[in-house]
């Protein structure tokens, strides 16, 4: 019985994805009468939208493109008694509002309420509009809601099982690390290296990634170095903080002497624009 339910739900999820693709294809190519010009203020965003953060700079760029070229791909909405609910295309919807548009082209389709969450999740997954954590939460929700395996989800959304597994593992990271990923302060590549580390060690590594602008490869080396250390993480953390403190102290001393200096990856960089500045620095060293 349970197996039958799982199979049925899996097919339903796949059908939802096909509905989204069909709405785009048929709505644009074969059923142009379904495309309407709808007032923006009559559209309500989908409350099940998994994407919580929108890149403001990217929205401004899309807004400028809409002003110059117009909307090339309509959004998808479902009609409601009080207007329309947005199903797919929230970035285009937001960019159109930013561009000062009064209305937007939309494909008006018909979906049941129970499918709205799945539609929002899949539309974003397919268009890669989510940050790594939002994507991981979407995968988890689809798996739990439909009682399907990672392999079945992989077949439905056309993503590799390995990719799904690695993305889901990000949810095992500490809340502090997850927040940094959501804010874009560390990349998914960095985050993968942190999986399996305890909360304290994650804090050490993320502080170093951000403070010293480490690449993923440099982060891998740092994590391996910490794993090889016999000292507890707290002592390693103390040494790292001490090094950064000394570097900052050195920069402040140079700035107080009138030199342009900054800290970058365990280095102090001093900039000279004039020969007199270099001579002043050399004299400073001699003194």
CSV table of C-alpha atoms in Angstrom, one decimal:
chain,number,residue,atom,x,y,z
A,1,UNK,CA,0.0,0.0,0.0
A,2,UNK,CA,2.8,2.4,1.0
A,3,UNK,CA,4.8,1.5,-2.1
A,4,UNK,CA,1.7,2.2,-4.2
A,5,UNK,CA,1.2,5.6,-2.6
A,6,UNK,CA,4.8,6.5,-3.1
A,7,UNK,CA,4.7,5.6,-6.8
A,8,UNK,CA,1.4,7.5,-7.3
A,9,UNK,CA,2.8,10.6,-5.7
A,10,UNK,CA,6.0,10.4,-7.7
A,11,UNK,CA,4.0,10.3,-10.9
A,12,UNK,CA,2.0,13.3,-9.7
A,13,UNK,CA,5.1,15.3,-9.0
A,14,UNK,CA,6.4,14.6,-12.5
A,15,UNK,CA,3.1,15.5,-14.0
A,16,UNK,CA,3.2,18.9,-12.2
A,17,UNK,CA,6.6,19.6,-13.8
A,18,UNK,CA,5.2,18.6,-17.2
A,19,UNK,CA,2.3,21.0,-16.6
A,20,UNK,CA,4.7,23.9,-16.0
A,21,UNK,CA,6.7,23.2,-19.1
A,22,UNK,CA,3.5,22.6,-21.1
A,23,UNK,CA,2.0,25.9,-20.0
A,24,UNK,CA,5.1,27.7,-21.3
A,25,UNK,CA,5.3,25.9,-24.5
A,26,UNK,CA,1.6,25.8,-25.5
A,27,UNK,CA,0.8,29.1,-24.0
A,28,UNK,CA,3.4,30.8,-26.1
A,29,UNK,CA,3.4,28.8,-29.3
A,30,UNK,CA,-0.1,27.3,-29.7
A,31,UNK,CA,-2.4,29.2,-27.5
A,32,UNK,CA,-1.5,32.8,-27.7
A,33,UNK,CA,-5.1,33.7,-26.7
A,34,UNK,CA,-4.1,32.5,-23.2
A,35,UNK,CA,-1.5,35.3,-22.9
A,36,UNK,CA,-3.0,38.3,-21.3
A,37,UNK,CA,-1.8,41.8,-20.3
A,38,UNK,CA,-2.5,41.9,-16.6
A,39,UNK,CA,-2.2,44.8,-14.2
A,40,UNK,CA,0.7,44.3,-11.9
A,41,UNK,CA,-1.3,45.4,-8.9
A,42,UNK,CA,-3.8,42.6,-9.5
A,43,UNK,CA,-1.1,39.9,-9.0
A,44,UNK,CA,-0.3,38.3,-5.7
A,45,UNK,CA,2.9,36.4,-5.2
A,46,UNK,CA,2.7,32.7,-4.5
A,47,UNK,CA,2.8,32.3,-0.7
A,48,UNK,CA,4.6,28.9,-1.2
A,49,UNK,CA,7.5,30.6,-3.0
A,50,UNK,CA,10.6,28.9,-1.5
A,51,UNK,CA,12.9,31.6,-2.6
A,52,UNK,CA,13.3,34.1,0.2
A,53,UNK,CA,16.1,36.3,-1.0
A,54,UNK,CA,16.3,38.2,-4.3
A,55,UNK,CA,19.6,39.7,-5.6
A,56,UNK,CA,18.8,43.4,-5.8
A,57,UNK,CA,21.6,44.1,-8.4
A,58,UNK,CA,20.4,41.2,-10.6
A,59,UNK,CA,16.8,42.6,-10.4
A,60,UNK,CA,18.0,46.0,-11.4
A,61,UNK,CA,19.8,44.5,-14.4
A,62,UNK,CA,16.7,42.5,-15.4
A,63,UNK,CA,14.6,45.6,-14.9
A,64,UNK,CA,16.9,47.6,-17.3
A,65,UNK,CA,16.7,44.7,-19.8
A,66,UNK,CA,12.9,44.7,-19.6
A,67,UNK,CA,12.8,48.5,-20.3
A,68,UNK,CA,15.0,48.0,-23.4
A,69,UNK,CA,13.8,44.7,-24.9
A,70,UNK,CA,10.4,44.1,-23.2
A,71,UNK,CA,9.3,40.9,-21.6
A,72,UNK,CA,10.4,38.0,-23.8
A,73,UNK,CA,8.9,35.2,-21.6
A,74,UNK,CA,5.5,35.7,-20.0
A,75,UNK,CA,5.0,34.9,-16.3
A,76,UNK,CA,2.5,32.2,-15.3
A,77,UNK,CA,-0.5,33.0,-13.1
A,78,UNK,CA,-3.7,31.3,-11.9
A,79,UNK,CA,-6.9,33.3,-11.8
A,80,UNK,CA,-8.5,34.0,-8.4
A,81,UNK,CA,-11.7,35.7,-7.3
A,82,UNK,CA,-9.8,38.8,-6.2
A,83,UNK,CA,-7.2,38.8,-9.1
A,84,UNK,CA,-4.3,36.5,-10.0
A,85,UNK,CA,-1.8,34.5,-8.1
A,86,UNK,CA,1.8,34.2,-9.4
A,87,UNK,CA,2.9,30.7,-10.1
A,88,UNK,CA,6.2,31.1,-12.1
A,89,UNK,CA,8.3,34.1,-12.9
A,90,UNK,CA,8.6,36.1,-9.6
A,91,UNK,CA,12.0,37.7,-10.7
A,92,UNK,CA,10.3,39.0,-13.9
A,93,UNK,CA,7.3,40.2,-11.9
A,94,UNK,CA,9.6,42.1,-9.4
A,95,UNK,CA,11.8,43.5,-12.1
A,96,UNK,CA,8.7,44.7,-14.0
A,97,UNK,CA,7.5,46.6,-10.9
A,98,UNK,CA,11.0,48.0,-10.5
A,99,UNK,CA,10.9,49.2,-14.1
A,100,UNK,CA,7.7,51.1,-13.4
A,101,UNK,CA,5.5,48.9,-15.6
A,102,UNK,CA,1.7,49.1,-15.0
A,103,UNK,CA,1.0,45.6,-16.5
A,104,UNK,CA,2.8,42.5,-17.6
A,105,UNK,CA,2.2,39.6,-20.1
A,106,UNK,CA,1.1,36.5,-18.4
A,107,UNK,CA,-0.1,33.0,-19.2
A,108,UNK,CA,-3.3,32.3,-17.3
A,109,UNK,CA,-3.5,28.7,-16.4
A,110,UNK,CA,-5.5,26.5,-14.0
A,111,UNK,CA,-3.9,24.6,-11.2
A,112,UNK,CA,-5.4,23.1,-8.0
A,113,UNK,CA,-4.5,24.8,-4.7
A,114,UNK,CA,-2.8,21.6,-3.5
A,115,UNK,CA,-0.3,21.9,-6.4
A,116,UNK,CA,0.8,25.5,-5.8
A,117,UNK,CA,3.6,24.6,-3.4
A,118,UNK,CA,5.0,22.0,-5.7
A,119,UNK,CA,4.8,24.3,-8.7
A,120,UNK,CA,6.7,27.0,-6.9
A,121,UNK,CA,9.4,24.5,-5.8
A,122,UNK,CA,9.9,22.9,-9.1
A,123,UNK,CA,9.8,26.1,-11.1
A,124,UNK,CA,12.6,27.5,-9.1
A,125,UNK,CA,14.6,24.3,-9.0
A,126,UNK,CA,14.4,24.0,-12.8
A,127,UNK,CA,15.4,27.6,-13.4
A,128,UNK,CA,18.1,27.5,-10.7
A,129,UNK,CA,16.7,30.6,-9.0
A,130,UNK,CA,17.4,29.4,-5.4
A,131,UNK,CA,20.5,29.8,-3.2
A,132,UNK,CA,22.0,26.5,-2.1
A,133,UNK,CA,20.1,26.4,1.2
A,134,UNK,CA,16.8,27.2,-0.4
A,135,UNK,CA,17.5,24.5,-2.9
A,136,UNK,CA,18.3,22.0,-0.2
A,137,UNK,CA,15.1,22.8,1.7
A,138,UNK,CA,13.1,22.5,-1.5
A,139,UNK,CA,14.6,19.0,-2.2
A,140,UNK,CA,13.9,18.0,1.3
A,141,UNK,CA,10.3,19.2,1.2
A,142,UNK,CA,9.5,17.5,-2.1
A,143,UNK,CA,11.0,14.2,-0.8
A,144,UNK,CA,9.0,14.3,2.5
A,145,UNK,CA,5.8,15.6,1.0
A,146,UNK,CA,5.7,13.0,-1.7
A,147,UNK,CA,7.4,10.2,0.2
A,148,UNK,CA,9.9,9.6,-2.7
A,149,UNK,CA,13.6,8.7,-2.7
A,150,UNK,CA,16.4,10.9,-3.8
A,151,UNK,CA,16.8,8.7,-6.9
A,152,UNK,CA,13.1,9.2,-7.8
A,153,UNK,CA,13.5,13.0,-7.3
A,154,UNK,CA,16.6,12.9,-9.5
A,155,UNK,CA,14.6,11.4,-12.3
A,156,UNK,CA,11.7,13.8,-11.9
A,157,UNK,CA,13.7,17.1,-11.9
A,158,UNK,CA,16.5,15.9,-14.1
A,159,UNK,CA,19.3,16.5,-11.6
A,160,UNK,CA,21.9,13.9,-10.7
A,161,UNK,CA,21.4,12.0,-7.5
A,162,UNK,CA,24.9,13.0,-6.4
A,163,UNK,CA,24.0,16.6,-6.8
A,164,UNK,CA,20.8,16.2,-4.8
A,165,UNK,CA,22.6,14.3,-2.0
A,166,UNK,CA,25.5,16.9,-1.7
A,167,UNK,CA,23.0,19.7,-1.6
A,168,UNK,CA,20.9,18.1,1.1
A,169,UNK,CA,24.0,17.5,3.2
A,170,UNK,CA,24.3,21.3,3.5
A,171,UNK,CA,21.3,21.2,5.9
A,172,UNK,CA,23.5,19.3,8.4
A,173,UNK,CA,25.7,22.4,8.8
A,174,UNK,CA,25.4,24.7,11.9
A,175,UNK,CA,22.8,27.5,11.8
A,176,UNK,CA,25.6,30.1,11.7
A,177,UNK,CA,27.2,28.5,8.7
A,178,UNK,CA,23.8,28.1,6.9
A,179,UNK,CA,23.1,31.8,7.5
A,180,UNK,CA,26.5,32.7,5.8
A,181,UNK,CA,25.6,30.6,2.8
A,182,UNK,CA,22.1,32.2,2.5
A,183,UNK,CA,23.8,35.7,2.7
A,184,UNK,CA,26.2,34.7,0.0
A,185,UNK,CA,29.3,35.2,2.3
A,186,UNK,CA,30.5,31.7,1.5
A,187,UNK,CA,29.9,29.7,-1.6
A,188,UNK,CA,28.4,26.2,-2.0
A,189,UNK,CA,31.9,25.0,-2.9
A,190,UNK,CA,33.2,26.3,0.4
A,191,UNK,CA,30.2,24.9,2.3
A,192,UNK,CA,30.7,21.3,0.9
A,193,UNK,CA,34.2,21.3,2.5
A,194,UNK,CA,32.6,22.1,5.9
A,195,UNK,CA,30.2,19.2,5.9
A,196,UNK,CA,31.1,16.8,8.7
A,197,UNK,CA,33.0,19.3,10.8
A,198,UNK,CA,31.7,20.2,14.3
A,199,UNK,CA,30.1,23.5,15.0
A,200,UNK,CA,33.2,25.0,16.6
A,201,UNK,CA,35.5,24.0,13.8
A,202,UNK,CA,33.0,25.4,11.2
A,203,UNK,CA,33.2,28.7,13.0
A,204,UNK,CA,37.0,28.7,12.8
A,205,UNK,CA,37.0,27.9,9.1
A,206,UNK,CA,34.2,30.3,8.0
A,207,UNK,CA,35.8,33.2,9.9
A,208,UNK,CA,39.1,32.4,8.0
A,209,UNK,CA,37.3,32.1,4.6
A,210,UNK,CA,35.7,35.5,5.0
A,211,UNK,CA,38.6,37.3,6.7
A,212,UNK,CA,41.3,36.0,4.4
A,213,UNK,CA,39.1,35.6,1.3
A,214,UNK,CA,40.1,31.9,0.9
A,215,UNK,CA,39.4,30.0,-2.3
A,216,UNK,CA,37.7,26.6,-2.1
A,217,UNK,CA,41.1,24.9,-2.7
A,218,UNK,CA,42.7,26.9,0.1
A,219,UNK,CA,39.8,26.1,2.3
A,220,UNK,CA,40.2,22.4,1.6
A,221,UNK,CA,43.9,22.7,2.7
A,222,UNK,CA,42.9,24.5,5.9
A,223,UNK,CA,40.3,21.9,6.8
A,224,UNK,CA,42.8,19.1,6.2
A,225,UNK,CA,45.4,21.0,8.3
A,226,UNK,CA,42.9,21.3,11.2
A,227,UNK,CA,42.0,17.7,11.0
A,228,UNK,CA,45.7,16.7,11.2
A,229,UNK,CA,46.3,19.0,14.2
A,230,UNK,CA,46.6,17.3,17.5
A,231,UNK,CA,45.6,20.4,19.3
A,232,UNK,CA,41.9,21.0,20.1
A,233,UNK,CA,40.1,23.5,17.8
A,234,UNK,CA,40.0,26.1,20.5
A,235,UNK,CA,43.8,26.4,20.5
A,236,UNK,CA,43.9,26.6,16.8
A,237,UNK,CA,41.2,29.3,16.8
A,238,UNK,CA,43.3,31.3,19.4
A,239,UNK,CA,46.3,31.2,17.1
A,240,UNK,CA,44.3,32.3,14.1
A,241,UNK,CA,42.8,35.2,16.0
A,242,UNK,CA,46.2,36.2,17.3
A,243,UNK,CA,47.6,36.2,13.8
A,244,UNK,CA,44.8,38.4,12.5
A,245,UNK,CA,45.1,40.7,15.5
A,246,UNK,CA,48.8,41.2,14.9
A,247,UNK,CA,48.3,41.9,11.2
A,248,UNK,CA,45.6,44.5,11.9
A,249,UNK,CA,47.9,46.1,14.5
A,250,UNK,CA,50.7,46.4,11.9
A,251,UNK,CA,48.3,48.0,9.4
A,252,UNK,CA,47.1,50.5,11.9
A,253,UNK,CA,50.7,51.4,12.8
A,254,UNK,CA,51.5,52.0,9.1
A,255,UNK,CA,48.3,54.0,8.6
A,256,UNK,CA,49.2,56.2,11.5
A,257,UNK,CA,52.5,57.0,9.8
A,258,UNK,CA,50.6,58.1,6.6
A,259,UNK,CA,51.0,54.9,4.6
A,260,UNK,CA,48.2,53.2,2.6
A,261,UNK,CA,48.1,49.7,3.9
A,262,UNK,CA,45.6,46.8,4.1
A,263,UNK,CA,45.5,43.1,5.2
A,264,UNK,CA,44.9,40.5,2.5
A,265,UNK,CA,45.4,36.7,3.0
A,266,UNK,CA,48.1,36.8,5.7
A,267,UNK,CA,49.8,39.7,3.9
A,268,UNK,CA,50.1,43.4,4.5
A,269,UNK,CA,49.9,45.3,1.3
A,270,UNK,CA,51.3,48.9,1.1
A,271,UNK,CA,50.5,51.1,-1.9
A,272,UNK,CA,52.6,53.9,-3.3
A,273,UNK,CA,51.5,56.5,-5.8
A,274,UNK,CA,54.5,58.8,-5.7
A,275,UNK,CA,58.3,58.2,-5.5
A,276,UNK,CA,58.3,60.4,-2.4
A,277,UNK,CA,56.0,58.0,-0.6
A,278,UNK,CA,58.4,55.1,-1.3
A,279,UNK,CA,61.4,57.1,-0.1
A,280,UNK,CA,59.4,58.0,3.1
A,281,UNK,CA,58.7,54.3,3.7
A,282,UNK,CA,62.4,53.3,3.1
A,283,UNK,CA,63.5,55.9,5.6
A,284,UNK,CA,60.8,54.6,8.0
A,285,UNK,CA,62.4,51.1,7.8
A,286,UNK,CA,65.9,52.5,8.4
A,287,UNK,CA,64.7,54.3,11.5
